[in-house]
């Protein structure tokens, strides 16, 4: 914004009228958006004008405020306002700089008298909450990669465009099933319920997005209609609610599995990012390869060990045989009488029999005495039994 | 093999195969079979992702007033 210039006359700062008005206008422009309520007087609109003008009057004090609203917005609200009606107007202060005239630039108008609606809505909300329709444990996880995304939308091209283009950019391999339906006014609730059923009955639709741009409280009422809220809660397919703006909370938001603040946010919720999905797939394939390689490696080394054992088996067998043979030889050696003879003993035989007792012999018998080396013949001279 | 199954189902089966193989208690013949199956699933997943364009189908529900 242009800086507000002043002129210096010596020490005195002086502003031109335009500069002053612009400065005040800039100040006002910094004020926040607020709601103002009053009675409508002097409602002026004309097909040829870009704006609709009305005056708001405080019924108690008679204080007035000029209100301007873009005709495009006013027409879309379909309020059919009459002078004398009570309204709440959202907007911010604005200065018509040429004349330093203050006006209130409205972004939306709501008729007061919605009190009845609000009360009914609050009661419905409590009743449905008591039934458990909004309970956290009813919320379902959204599919990571839906076969098809069902989109329920009004004739609002912007919201639908945002949704579809974000889905296409994020995850092109998606199918979108679109239902355009009446979303406000008479018959909207029934139309929404029918459209929801159509989407849920589609064989490929794995998730449904309810999409509707911003609108007045009344415009959004069908999305708080009991039949719609129940249909959302009972949907066999998870539902993402992207209805109205951030500050709106139609009851279908509470019944839906997930609430999204904008159509773009809804798109981000219902499809994954292509890049992330591809990266995850590549990582999974790497694990697949590593796992099968590790398995083959284990099998191969077990095979190697088995072959080693197989090869060494005959040699082991021979060694074991030889060892047992050696052992048997040693034992045989130990039992041999020849070894005893080597230590100085002798075998005495009479005839073929070895002699164990002196009493079996008679004087004069012939003995055969075997030594470790050689043998001797001898005769018995005396017996001492 | 997988034309009528969702991408998510294919991806889940692939993940299950990898997890089984990683446990390392699968007989080797079966492991090789699983690996082949995993490769097929991976290829099917990639095929789904690549070259695909957003398809839009318009549904006209029956108007409940008629």
mmCIF file of C-alpha atoms in Angstrom, chain B residues 4-5 8 11 22 34 39 46 50 53 56-57 65:
data_model
loop_
_atom_site.group_PDB
_atom_site.id
_atom_site.type_symbol
_atom_site.label_atom_id
_atom_site.label_comp_id
_atom_site.label_asym_id
_atom_site.label_seq_id
_atom_site.Cartn_x
_atom_site.Cartn_y
_atom_site.Cartn_z
ATOM 1 C CA UNK B 4 -9.263 -57.884 -9.961
ATOM 2 C CA UNK B 5 -7.364 -57.220 -6.752
ATOM 3 C CA UNK B 8 -3.472 -52.310 -1.463
ATOM 4 C CA UNK B 11 1.038 -54.550 -1.594
ATOM 5 C CA UNK B 22 12.761 -62.569 6.759
ATOM 6 C CA UNK B 34 7.730 -67.097 -2.484
ATOM 7 C CA UNK B 39 8.698 -60.361 -7.740
ATOM 8 C CA UNK B 46 4.740 -50.879 -10.219
ATOM 9 C CA UNK B 50 3.259 -46.174 -13.760
ATOM 10 C CA UNK B 53 -3.888 -41.561 -15.479
ATOM 11 C CA UNK B 56 -13.183 -40.156 -13.834
ATOM 12 C CA UNK B 57 -16.568 -41.785 -13.913
ATOM 13 C CA UNK B 65 -38.188 -37.204 -5.854
#
